[in-house]
Amino acid sequence: MEPHKKNEEVCLSITDIGTGGEGIGHLEDGYTLFVQGALPGDEIRAHIVKAEKKYGYGKLMSVINPSPDRIVPACPIADRCGGCQIAALSYEAQLKLKENRVRELLVRVGGFSHEHIDGIFEAVRGMDLKDAGDVPVRFRNKAQYPVGTDREGNIITGFYAVHSHRIVPADDCLIGPESDAPILGIIKEFMHSNNISAYDETTHKGIVRHVLIRTGFATGQIQVCIVINADSLPHSDALVGRLSEFPGIETIVTSSNTGTGNVILGDDFKVLYGTGYITDRIGDVSFRISPLSFYQVNPAQTVKLYEKALEYAALTGTETVWDLYCGIGTISLFLARRAGMVYGVESVKQAVDDAVENAKINGMENVRFMYGRAEEVLPEYYESASEDQKNPDPSLHPDVIVVDPPRKGCDAACLDTMLKMAPERIVYVSCDPATLARDLKILCGSGDYELTKVSCTDMFVSSVHVETVVSLRRSLEKG
Ligand code: SAH
């Protein structure tokens, strides 16, 4: 392979896409180039801006021959905003790309054969479209807008550019609800007229850092959370006066975050208006959601995702089930309606409190929620319970374990205890196929479990992220 140098101009075909949405292609000698903004199927000219021995990074100079799947995105800032990396691909091509990524990782990282995966892969479920050729918009119920100041000193809100903390101003995000823009407008106006500064990361000065807006699509209830670099927001009464009149705003809170890191929310919340939480419904189950609690971002697809998890759990009404990484108990309550008993584990206190309340709201008594990390709670629970051979405790050897971890996947200690608990079925819900594949290798590599079904649900339209649910069955010879 030829060594390549910075500032070289090259032409290449893009064949793949990376986890950050960057196009990936190879030069004739095999040298790999990562090019932001280039899409699979494009033939491009790029300028090498950073060259390592075997790979480098290129700046997209021009698209010589566009991919047949390229479209003009509806969003005017799609090429600058870091939020939607594949907005310029047709929806069909987006879905194909996600499916292929999951297949490829299950084979390469998970160690499964192509034939096995082909035999059990269900069609990816995209969003329902009004017209073929559409890319869905306005599907997301939550956004976190960084607040800053432009060169002229105006307060701006928007989204971070790719790989940076430079704010691309955006008053209306096309994937979020239309009500976000006027809410941000009120907050900017309030800051302007009360002389409240936006936070500046470089100097660590200024007050307002982020605005989080979450909207219950079923109930219309809106939660506004203002993240501040202070203990309290000056003149907050004036803001509450204006925002509380806005249709749907149910609660307004501040989150105090005086740290210098990238974490958005601080731990200290103050309720300025309402109760602090909103309520939403998924199907006919109601959920209370606090600002720190996780809640799936695409309501139309969440129902499909949970139905798939429920289908794979194959419950008849009597089973004992664990729901690890349970958040506010969404999957737990869906399961509880068809199970004997459900145990949920979650590491965010506000979310566990929400989960307990949610069981009450929906009148479900066959659930128990535990606060803590799954990799600590589960082993401790398992080890501390003494086994009584005559009277086996079903919670130690459940019928089903459902896991839905964050992107980093399950901790080894958690997987290890799951194997010891030896449930008949494991349902793994994953937002990162790379860690899913890694964890499946552990669960199936031991020969204890067989991967029996894989399905993807598109929760994150126009982004490279993909949600996968898989079903594992305890191997017959182990049963
Ligand atoms: N199943 C829920 C939540 C999934 S998101 C739903 O569909 O709504 C993942 C959840 O795992 C988040 O609520 C997060 O707070 C929680 N979490 C993260 N790390 C954890 C850990 N080590 N142990 C338990 N829960 C964890």
Short mmCIF file of C-alpha atoms and ligand atoms in Angstrom, two decimals:
data_model
loop_
_atom_site.label_atom_id
_atom_site.label_comp_id
_atom_site.label_asym_id
_atom_site.label_seq_id
_atom_site.Cartn_x
_atom_site.Cartn_y
_atom_site.Cartn_z
CA MET A 1 0.00 0.00 0.00
CA GLU A 2 1.24 3.44 -0.99
CA PRO A 3 1.65 5.89 1.85
CA HIS A 4 -0.59 8.87 1.30
CA LYS A 5 0.05 12.43 2.36
CA LYS A 6 -1.89 15.33 3.75
CA ASN A 7 -3.16 17.76 1.10
CA GLU A 8 -3.29 15.07 -1.61
CA GLU A 9 -6.41 15.21 -3.83
CA VAL A 10 -7.94 11.83 -4.58
CA CYS A 11 -11.00 10.32 -6.28
CA LEU A 12 -12.75 7.33 -4.78
CA SER A 13 -16.02 5.44 -4.44
CA ILE A 14 -17.73 5.36 -1.08
CA THR A 15 -18.76 1.86 -0.09
CA ASP A 16 -19.71 2.04 3.57
CA ILE A 17 -20.65 4.34 6.41
CA GLY A 18 -19.01 4.67 9.84
CA THR A 19 -20.62 4.91 13.27
CA GLY A 20 -20.41 8.72 13.17
CA GLY A 21 -22.07 8.83 9.72
CA GLU A 22 -18.84 9.41 7.81
CA GLY A 23 -18.55 7.87 4.35
CA ILE A 24 -15.88 5.17 4.03
CA GLY A 25 -14.06 4.29 0.82
CA HIS A 26 -10.80 2.75 -0.35
CA LEU A 27 -8.22 4.08 -2.78
CA GLU A 28 -7.00 1.71 -5.49
CA ASP A 29 -4.10 0.55 -3.33
CA GLY A 30 -6.41 -0.31 -0.42
CA TYR A 31 -5.81 2.86 1.62
CA THR A 32 -8.97 3.67 3.64
CA LEU A 33 -10.41 7.16 3.67
CA PHE A 34 -13.12 8.53 5.96
CA VAL A 35 -15.06 11.42 4.43
CA GLN A 36 -17.79 13.30 6.27
CA GLY A 37 -20.78 14.12 4.06
CA ALA A 38 -20.06 11.39 1.50
CA LEU A 39 -22.60 8.58 1.24
CA PRO A 40 -22.38 4.93 0.15
CA GLY A 41 -22.69 4.79 -3.64
CA ASP A 42 -21.12 8.24 -4.18
CA GLU A 43 -18.09 8.72 -6.37
CA ILE A 44 -16.25 11.68 -4.92
CA ARG A 45 -13.18 13.89 -5.01
CA ALA A 46 -11.63 14.44 -1.60
CA HIS A 47 -8.77 16.41 -0.12
CA ILE A 48 -6.77 14.43 2.46
CA VAL A 49 -6.67 16.49 5.65
CA LYS A 50 -5.08 13.93 7.95
CA ALA A 51 -3.04 10.91 6.86
CA GLU A 52 -2.11 7.91 9.00
CA LYS A 53 -0.26 4.91 7.64
CA LYS A 54 -3.20 2.81 6.51
CA TYR A 55 -6.08 5.24 6.71
CA GLY A 56 -6.82 8.94 6.59
CA TYR A 57 -9.50 11.58 6.76
CA GLY A 58 -10.67 13.46 3.69
CA LYS A 59 -12.67 16.63 3.15
CA LEU A 60 -15.41 16.22 0.58
CA MET A 61 -14.53 18.53 -2.35
CA SER A 62 -17.18 17.42 -4.82
CA VAL A 63 -19.52 14.56 -5.61
CA ILE A 64 -18.52 13.43 -9.11
CA ASN A 65 -21.23 10.83 -9.43
CA PRO A 66 -23.93 10.83 -6.76
CA SER A 67 -25.29 7.64 -5.26
CA PRO A 68 -28.62 6.71 -6.88
CA ASP A 69 -30.05 6.77 -3.34
CA ARG A 70 -29.18 10.43 -2.77
CA ILE A 71 -32.08 12.80 -2.18
CA VAL A 72 -32.33 16.48 -1.33
CA PRO A 73 -33.11 16.51 2.40
CA ALA A 74 -36.14 18.49 3.55
CA CYS A 75 -34.04 20.08 6.29
CA PRO A 76 -32.11 23.19 5.16
CA ILE A 77 -29.22 22.62 7.60
CA ALA A 78 -28.86 18.85 7.17
CA ASP A 79 -25.33 19.18 5.76
CA ARG A 80 -24.06 21.24 8.71
CA CYS A 81 -25.96 19.90 11.71
CA GLY A 82 -24.47 16.84 13.40
CA GLY A 83 -27.86 15.39 14.32
CA CYS A 84 -29.01 13.65 11.14
CA GLN A 85 -26.01 12.09 9.40
CA ILE A 86 -27.87 10.29 6.62
CA ALA A 87 -30.68 12.74 5.87
CA ALA A 88 -29.51 12.85 2.23
CA LEU A 89 -30.34 9.15 1.70
CA SER A 90 -33.73 7.88 0.60
CA TYR A 91 -35.65 6.24 3.44
CA GLU A 92 -35.47 2.85 1.76
CA ALA A 93 -31.68 3.14 1.51
CA GLN A 94 -31.45 4.27 5.15
CA LEU A 95 -33.29 1.14 6.28
CA LYS A 96 -31.18 -1.13 4.09
CA LEU A 97 -28.00 0.42 5.43
CA LYS A 98 -29.06 -0.14 9.04
CA GLU A 99 -30.10 -3.72 8.40
CA ASN A 100 -26.80 -4.47 6.67
CA ARG A 101 -24.83 -3.00 9.54
CA VAL A 102 -26.59 -5.25 12.06
CA ARG A 103 -26.11 -8.33 9.86
CA GLU A 104 -22.44 -7.56 9.28
CA LEU A 105 -21.69 -6.98 13.01
CA LEU A 106 -23.48 -10.15 14.08
CA VAL A 107 -21.25 -12.11 11.70
CA ARG A 108 -17.95 -10.26 12.21
CA VAL A 109 -18.17 -9.51 15.96
CA GLY A 110 -20.83 -11.95 17.12
CA GLY A 111 -19.29 -14.94 15.37
CA PHE A 112 -22.57 -16.13 13.77
CA SER A 113 -22.60 -17.51 10.23
CA HIS A 114 -24.17 -15.61 7.34
CA GLU A 115 -26.57 -18.52 6.75
CA HIS A 116 -27.71 -18.50 10.39
CA ILE A 117 -28.34 -14.73 10.38
CA ASP A 118 -30.07 -14.83 6.96
CA GLY A 119 -32.36 -17.58 8.24
CA ILE A 120 -33.56 -15.69 11.35
CA PHE A 121 -33.48 -12.03 10.28
CA GLU A 122 -36.93 -10.44 10.13
CA ALA A 123 -37.58 -7.49 7.82
CA VAL A 124 -36.56 -4.15 9.30
CA ARG A 125 -39.61 -2.19 10.44
CA GLY A 126 -39.50 1.41 9.25
CA MET A 127 -41.98 4.17 9.98
CA ASP A 128 -45.30 4.17 8.12
CA LEU A 129 -45.15 6.60 5.20
CA LYS A 130 -47.95 8.64 3.67
CA ASP A 131 -46.19 8.69 0.29
CA ALA A 132 -43.52 6.34 -0.97
CA GLY A 133 -40.26 8.24 -1.22
CA ASP A 134 -40.93 10.29 1.90
CA VAL A 135 -38.42 10.51 4.70
CA PRO A 136 -40.37 10.79 7.98
CA VAL A 137 -40.21 14.10 9.87
CA ARG A 138 -41.60 15.37 13.21
CA PHE A 139 -41.29 11.93 14.79
CA ARG A 140 -39.07 12.76 17.78
CA ASN A 141 -40.49 13.70 21.18
CA LYS A 142 -37.33 15.09 22.75
CA ALA A 143 -34.53 17.48 21.85
CA GLN A 144 -31.70 19.09 23.76
CA TYR A 145 -30.78 22.49 22.33
CA PRO A 146 -27.43 24.06 23.26
CA VAL A 147 -27.67 27.81 23.91
CA GLY A 148 -24.91 30.20 22.82
CA THR A 149 -24.09 33.61 21.41
CA ASP A 150 -23.28 34.43 17.79
CA ARG A 151 -20.61 36.88 16.58
CA GLU A 152 -23.02 39.80 16.75
CA GLY A 153 -23.84 38.96 20.35
CA ASN A 154 -27.32 37.52 19.65
CA ILE A 155 -28.50 34.60 21.73
CA ILE A 156 -28.84 31.49 19.58
CA THR A 157 -30.12 27.95 20.04
CA GLY A 158 -29.49 25.08 17.69
CA PHE A 159 -27.46 21.90 17.39
CA TYR A 160 -23.78 21.09 17.55
CA ALA A 161 -22.00 20.71 14.21
CA VAL A 162 -20.46 17.29 13.49
CA HIS A 163 -17.57 16.45 15.89
CA SER A 164 -17.65 19.92 17.42
CA HIS A 165 -19.30 22.14 19.98
CA ARG A 166 -19.93 24.93 17.49
CA ILE A 167 -23.65 25.66 17.49
CA VAL A 168 -25.40 25.56 14.12
CA PRO A 169 -28.35 27.90 14.74
CA ALA A 170 -31.69 26.19 14.18
CA ASP A 171 -35.01 27.63 15.23
CA ASP A 172 -36.99 24.68 14.00
CA CYS A 173 -35.75 21.12 14.00
CA LEU A 174 -37.67 19.14 11.37
CA ILE A 175 -37.54 15.86 13.24
CA GLY A 176 -39.02 17.38 16.43
CA PRO A 177 -42.43 18.86 17.21
CA GLU A 178 -43.41 22.23 15.72
CA SER A 179 -43.99 23.63 19.19
CA ASP A 180 -40.26 23.60 20.05
CA ALA A 181 -39.44 26.68 17.94
CA PRO A 182 -41.89 29.10 19.61
CA ILE A 183 -40.87 27.79 23.06
CA LEU A 184 -37.20 28.47 22.26
CA GLY A 185 -38.27 31.89 20.95
CA ILE A 186 -39.87 32.76 24.29
CA ILE A 187 -36.77 31.65 26.20
CA LYS A 188 -34.43 33.68 23.96
CA GLU A 189 -36.67 36.73 24.27
CA PHE A 190 -36.71 36.32 28.07
CA MET A 191 -32.92 36.06 28.19
CA HIS A 192 -32.55 39.13 25.99
CA SER A 193 -34.92 41.36 27.92
CA ASN A 194 -33.63 40.27 31.34
CA ASN A 195 -29.97 40.40 30.39
CA ILE A 196 -29.38 36.72 31.05
CA SER A 197 -26.32 35.45 29.26
CA ALA A 198 -25.80 32.22 27.38
CA TYR A 199 -23.13 29.88 28.70
CA ASP A 200 -19.71 30.00 27.02
CA GLU A 201 -17.80 26.71 27.21
CA THR A 202 -14.39 28.28 26.70
CA THR A 203 -14.65 30.81 29.55
CA HIS A 204 -17.07 28.75 31.68
CA LYS A 205 -19.06 31.97 32.13
CA GLY A 206 -22.69 32.73 31.35
CA ILE A 207 -25.87 31.16 32.65
CA VAL A 208 -28.11 29.23 30.26
CA ARG A 209 -26.41 26.11 28.85
CA HIS A 210 -29.12 23.95 27.29
CA VAL A 211 -32.86 23.77 26.85
CA LEU A 212 -34.47 20.33 26.90
CA ILE A 213 -37.98 19.98 25.60
CA ARG A 214 -39.90 16.72 25.86
CA THR A 215 -43.42 16.33 24.49
CA GLY A 216 -45.84 13.52 25.25
CA PHE A 217 -47.21 12.77 21.78
CA ALA A 218 -50.26 10.95 23.15
CA THR A 219 -51.19 13.52 25.81
CA GLY A 220 -49.75 16.75 24.37
CA GLN A 221 -48.01 17.50 27.69
CA ILE A 222 -44.71 19.39 27.38
CA GLN A 223 -41.79 19.42 29.83
CA VAL A 224 -39.27 22.26 29.57
CA CYS A 225 -35.98 21.88 31.40
CA ILE A 226 -33.47 24.74 31.41
CA VAL A 227 -29.92 23.77 32.27
CA ILE A 228 -28.08 26.58 34.03
CA ASN A 229 -24.53 27.28 35.13
CA ALA A 230 -25.83 28.68 38.45
CA ASP A 231 -27.86 27.61 41.48
CA SER A 232 -30.96 29.38 40.29
CA LEU A 233 -32.27 31.20 37.23
CA PRO A 234 -32.57 34.99 37.79
CA HIS A 235 -36.02 36.50 37.07
CA SER A 236 -37.45 33.02 36.61
CA ASP A 237 -40.94 34.30 37.53
CA ALA A 238 -41.00 36.34 34.33
CA LEU A 239 -40.15 33.26 32.26
CA VAL A 240 -42.67 31.06 34.04
CA GLY A 241 -45.33 33.74 33.48
CA ARG A 242 -44.80 33.57 29.72
CA LEU A 243 -44.09 29.87 29.25
CA SER A 244 -46.94 28.62 31.42
CA GLU A 245 -49.39 30.26 29.02
CA PHE A 246 -48.01 28.27 26.12
CA PRO A 247 -50.44 25.48 25.15
CA GLY A 248 -49.35 22.10 26.49
CA ILE A 249 -46.59 23.23 28.84
CA GLU A 250 -47.26 21.16 31.92
CA THR A 251 -44.07 21.70 33.85
CA ILE A 252 -40.92 23.86 33.85
CA VAL A 253 -37.77 22.89 35.74
CA THR A 254 -34.19 24.07 36.00
CA SER A 255 -31.25 21.73 36.26
CA SER A 256 -28.18 23.25 37.86
CA ASN A 257 -24.97 22.13 36.15
CA THR A 258 -21.86 24.12 37.09
CA GLY A 259 -19.42 21.45 35.88
CA THR A 260 -17.09 21.87 32.93
CA GLY A 261 -17.62 18.49 31.27
CA ASN A 262 -19.88 17.40 28.41
CA VAL A 263 -22.65 16.01 30.60
CA ILE A 264 -25.78 18.02 29.86
CA LEU A 265 -27.94 17.62 32.95
CA GLY A 266 -26.83 18.32 36.51
CA ASP A 267 -28.25 16.41 39.51
CA ASP A 268 -29.90 19.37 41.20
CA PHE A 269 -33.40 20.06 39.86
CA LYS A 270 -35.75 22.89 40.84
CA VAL A 271 -39.38 22.80 39.83
CA LEU A 272 -40.48 26.28 38.69
CA TYR A 273 -43.93 25.28 37.51
CA GLY A 274 -46.13 22.18 37.66
CA THR A 275 -45.05 18.91 39.22
CA GLY A 276 -41.68 18.39 37.52
CA TYR A 277 -42.90 15.54 35.36
CA ILE A 278 -45.23 14.95 32.44
CA THR A 279 -47.43 11.97 31.71
CA ASP A 280 -47.62 10.15 28.38
CA ARG A 281 -49.19 6.96 27.08
CA ILE A 282 -47.79 4.09 25.06
CA GLY A 283 -50.69 2.01 23.78
CA ASP A 284 -53.06 2.09 26.75
CA VAL A 285 -50.39 2.22 29.47
CA SER A 286 -49.69 5.60 31.13
CA PHE A 287 -46.25 6.74 32.22
CA ARG A 288 -44.99 9.52 34.43
CA ILE A 289 -41.66 10.83 33.13
CA SER A 290 -39.17 12.92 35.17
CA PRO A 291 -36.51 15.06 33.46
CA LEU A 292 -33.62 12.67 34.23
CA SER A 293 -35.55 9.56 33.22
CA PHE A 294 -35.02 7.86 29.89
CA TYR A 295 -38.03 7.68 27.59
CA GLN A 296 -37.96 6.27 24.04
CA VAL A 297 -37.79 9.18 21.56
CA ASN A 298 -39.94 7.90 18.69
CA PRO A 299 -43.46 7.17 20.02
CA ALA A 300 -44.85 5.74 16.76
CA GLN A 301 -42.06 3.16 16.66
CA THR A 302 -41.86 2.51 20.42
CA VAL A 303 -45.13 0.59 20.27
CA LYS A 304 -43.72 -1.63 17.50
CA LEU A 305 -40.47 -2.12 19.42
CA TYR A 306 -42.23 -3.16 22.62
CA GLU A 307 -44.61 -5.45 20.74
CA LYS A 308 -41.59 -7.22 19.28
CA ALA A 309 -39.97 -7.57 22.71
CA LEU A 310 -43.24 -8.94 24.06
CA GLU A 311 -43.58 -11.38 21.14
CA TYR A 312 -40.04 -12.71 21.73
CA ALA A 313 -40.74 -13.02 25.49
CA ALA A 314 -43.60 -15.40 24.54
CA LEU A 315 -45.48 -15.01 27.82
CA THR A 316 -48.58 -16.96 28.82
CA GLY A 317 -49.49 -15.19 32.07
CA THR A 318 -47.59 -17.17 34.68
CA GLU A 319 -43.94 -16.43 33.98
CA THR A 320 -41.31 -14.84 36.19
CA VAL A 321 -39.46 -12.15 34.26
CA TRP A 322 -36.57 -9.76 34.89
CA ASP A 323 -36.41 -6.46 33.01
CA LEU A 324 -32.86 -5.13 33.36
CA TYR A 325 -32.15 -1.47 32.50
CA CYS A 326 -35.87 -0.86 32.89
CA GLY A 327 -35.98 2.97 32.95
CA ILE A 328 -39.42 4.16 34.07
CA GLY A 329 -40.76 0.62 33.78
CA THR A 330 -42.14 0.86 30.25
CA ILE A 331 -41.22 -2.64 29.05
CA SER A 332 -41.75 -4.01 32.58
CA LEU A 333 -45.39 -2.91 32.61
CA PHE A 334 -46.00 -4.22 29.09
CA LEU A 335 -44.61 -7.56 30.25
CA ALA A 336 -46.42 -7.53 33.60
CA ARG A 337 -49.81 -7.65 31.90
CA ARG A 338 -48.94 -11.10 30.56
CA ALA A 339 -46.59 -12.41 33.26
CA GLY A 340 -46.79 -13.75 36.80
CA MET A 341 -44.17 -11.43 38.28
CA VAL A 342 -41.72 -8.88 36.83
CA TYR A 343 -38.54 -7.58 38.52
CA GLY A 344 -37.09 -4.35 37.12
CA VAL A 345 -33.59 -2.94 37.71
CA GLU A 346 -32.55 0.63 36.92
CA SER A 347 -29.61 2.85 37.92
CA VAL A 348 -31.21 6.31 37.76
CA LYS A 349 -33.09 7.10 40.99
CA GLN A 350 -35.67 9.42 39.38
CA ALA A 351 -36.47 6.72 36.83
CA VAL A 352 -36.97 4.03 39.52
CA ASP A 353 -39.27 6.40 41.43
CA ASP A 354 -41.20 6.97 38.19
CA ALA A 355 -41.38 3.19 37.60
CA VAL A 356 -42.85 2.56 41.07
CA GLU A 357 -45.41 5.31 40.49
CA ASN A 358 -46.19 4.01 37.00
CA ALA A 359 -47.06 0.59 38.36
CA LYS A 360 -49.50 2.31 40.75
CA ILE A 361 -51.04 4.57 38.08
CA ASN A 362 -51.79 1.51 35.97
CA GLY A 363 -52.95 -0.61 38.90
CA MET A 364 -50.29 -3.30 38.43
CA GLU A 365 -49.13 -5.15 41.52
CA ASN A 366 -47.05 -7.93 40.04
CA VAL A 367 -43.93 -5.78 39.57
CA ARG A 368 -41.03 -4.90 41.83
CA PHE A 369 -38.40 -2.31 40.97
CA MET A 370 -34.85 -2.20 42.30
CA TYR A 371 -32.49 0.75 42.24
CA GLY A 372 -28.87 0.18 41.24
CA ARG A 373 -26.61 -1.00 38.47
CA ALA A 374 -27.69 -4.26 36.86
CA GLU A 375 -24.13 -5.62 37.15
CA GLU A 376 -24.27 -5.09 40.92
CA VAL A 377 -27.94 -5.63 41.80
CA LEU A 378 -28.34 -8.89 39.87
CA PRO A 379 -25.21 -10.71 41.19
CA GLU A 380 -25.92 -9.52 44.74
CA TYR A 381 -29.52 -10.69 44.53
CA TYR A 382 -28.50 -14.03 43.10
CA GLU A 383 -25.63 -14.72 45.50
CA SER A 384 -27.40 -13.58 48.66
CA ALA A 385 -30.55 -15.64 48.15
CA SER A 386 -29.98 -19.07 49.65
CA GLU A 387 -31.07 -21.88 47.41
CA ASP A 388 -33.67 -24.15 48.85
CA GLN A 389 -33.72 -27.27 46.68
CA LYS A 390 -37.21 -28.31 47.79
CA ASN A 391 -38.64 -24.85 47.37
CA PRO A 392 -36.89 -23.23 44.44
CA ASP A 393 -37.27 -19.45 44.24
CA PRO A 394 -38.58 -18.59 40.76
CA SER A 395 -36.94 -15.14 40.84
CA LEU A 396 -33.51 -16.85 40.87
CA HIS A 397 -34.34 -18.95 37.84
CA PRO A 398 -36.77 -16.84 35.82
CA ASP A 399 -38.47 -17.89 32.60
CA VAL A 400 -37.40 -14.78 30.75
CA ILE A 401 -34.78 -12.03 31.16
CA VAL A 402 -35.20 -8.87 29.09
CA VAL A 403 -32.26 -6.46 28.83
CA ASP A 404 -32.27 -3.01 27.25
CA PRO A 405 -28.89 -1.48 28.10
CA PRO A 406 -27.46 1.89 26.95
CA ARG A 407 -24.99 1.93 24.05
CA LYS A 408 -22.14 0.42 26.00
CA GLY A 409 -24.09 -2.81 26.35
CA CYS A 410 -24.17 -5.18 29.34
CA ASP A 411 -21.38 -5.46 31.85
CA ALA A 412 -19.65 -8.87 32.00
CA ALA A 413 -20.82 -9.39 35.61
CA CYS A 414 -24.41 -8.92 34.48
CA LEU A 415 -24.07 -11.40 31.58
CA ASP A 416 -22.35 -13.87 33.88
CA THR A 417 -25.23 -13.83 36.38
CA MET A 418 -27.77 -14.08 33.57
CA LEU A 419 -26.06 -17.29 32.46
CA LYS A 420 -26.19 -18.61 36.03
CA MET A 421 -29.89 -17.76 36.34
CA ALA A 422 -30.41 -19.76 33.14
CA PRO A 423 -33.76 -18.38 31.93
CA GLU A 424 -35.55 -20.24 29.13
CA ARG A 425 -35.49 -17.11 27.00
CA ILE A 426 -33.48 -13.90 26.83
CA VAL A 427 -34.77 -10.88 24.92
CA TYR A 428 -32.01 -8.38 24.19
CA VAL A 429 -33.15 -4.90 23.13
CA SER A 430 -30.18 -2.91 21.87
CA CYS A 431 -29.43 0.61 20.59
CA ASP A 432 -25.90 -0.34 19.49
CA PRO A 433 -25.40 -3.43 17.31
CA ALA A 434 -21.64 -3.51 18.00
CA THR A 435 -22.05 -4.08 21.74
CA LEU A 436 -25.06 -6.31 21.07
CA ALA A 437 -22.88 -8.55 18.88
CA ARG A 438 -20.11 -8.58 21.51
CA ASP A 439 -22.57 -9.59 24.27
CA LEU A 440 -24.27 -12.23 22.12
CA LYS A 441 -20.90 -13.83 21.55
CA ILE A 442 -20.64 -14.29 25.33
CA LEU A 443 -24.22 -15.55 25.77
CA CYS A 444 -24.20 -17.89 22.77
CA GLY A 445 -20.47 -18.68 22.62
CA SER A 446 -20.78 -20.78 25.79
CA GLY A 447 -23.30 -22.99 23.99
CA ASP A 448 -25.95 -22.15 26.61
CA TYR A 449 -28.11 -20.09 24.25
CA GLU A 450 -29.14 -20.09 20.62
CA LEU A 451 -29.92 -16.94 18.68
CA THR A 452 -33.38 -17.59 17.24
CA LYS A 453 -34.69 -14.23 15.93
CA VAL A 454 -33.35 -10.81 15.00
CA SER A 455 -35.39 -7.74 14.09
CA CYS A 456 -34.64 -4.04 13.68
CA THR A 457 -37.06 -1.20 14.36
CA ASP A 458 -36.19 2.19 12.97
CA MET A 459 -36.37 4.57 15.93
CA PHE A 460 -33.81 7.09 14.68
CA VAL A 461 -34.78 8.14 11.15
CA SER A 462 -32.02 9.96 9.20
CA SER A 463 -29.37 9.02 11.76
CA VAL A 464 -27.04 6.02 11.59
CA HIS A 465 -28.39 4.65 14.86
CA VAL A 466 -30.39 1.46 14.82
CA GLU A 467 -32.51 -0.38 17.37
CA THR A 468 -32.41 -4.17 17.37
CA VAL A 469 -34.34 -6.81 19.32
CA VAL A 470 -33.12 -10.39 19.39
CA SER A 471 -34.50 -13.53 20.91
CA LEU A 472 -32.33 -16.19 22.55
CA ARG A 473 -33.45 -19.63 23.60
CA ARG A 474 -31.76 -21.86 26.10
CA SER A 475 -30.11 -24.66 24.16
CA LEU A 476 -32.05 -27.92 24.29
CA GLU A 477 -29.19 -30.00 25.64
CA LYS A 478 -28.76 -27.46 28.47
CA GLY A 479 -32.46 -27.51 29.40
N1 SAH B 1 -36.23 -0.16 28.77
C1 SAH B 1 -36.40 1.25 29.04
C2 SAH B 1 -35.08 2.00 29.21
C3 SAH B 1 -34.00 1.72 28.23
S1 SAH B 1 -32.67 2.88 28.19
C4 SAH B 1 -37.25 1.88 27.97
O1 SAH B 1 -37.48 1.31 26.90
O2 SAH B 1 -37.76 2.99 28.20
C5 SAH B 1 -31.49 2.19 29.22
C6 SAH B 1 -31.76 2.44 30.70
O3 SAH B 1 -30.68 1.82 31.43
C7 SAH B 1 -31.77 3.90 31.13
O4 SAH B 1 -32.92 4.12 31.89
C8 SAH B 1 -30.52 4.04 32.00
O5 SAH B 1 -30.68 4.95 33.07
C9 SAH B 1 -30.33 2.64 32.54
N2 SAH B 1 -28.98 2.22 32.92
C10 SAH B 1 -27.80 2.65 32.43
N3 SAH B 1 -26.78 1.94 32.97
C11 SAH B 1 -27.34 1.04 33.82
C12 SAH B 1 -26.81 0.01 34.65
N4 SAH B 1 -25.50 -0.22 34.72
N5 SAH B 1 -27.68 -0.73 35.36
C13 SAH B 1 -29.02 -0.51 35.29
N6 SAH B 1 -29.57 0.45 34.53
C14 SAH B 1 -28.75 1.21 33.78
#
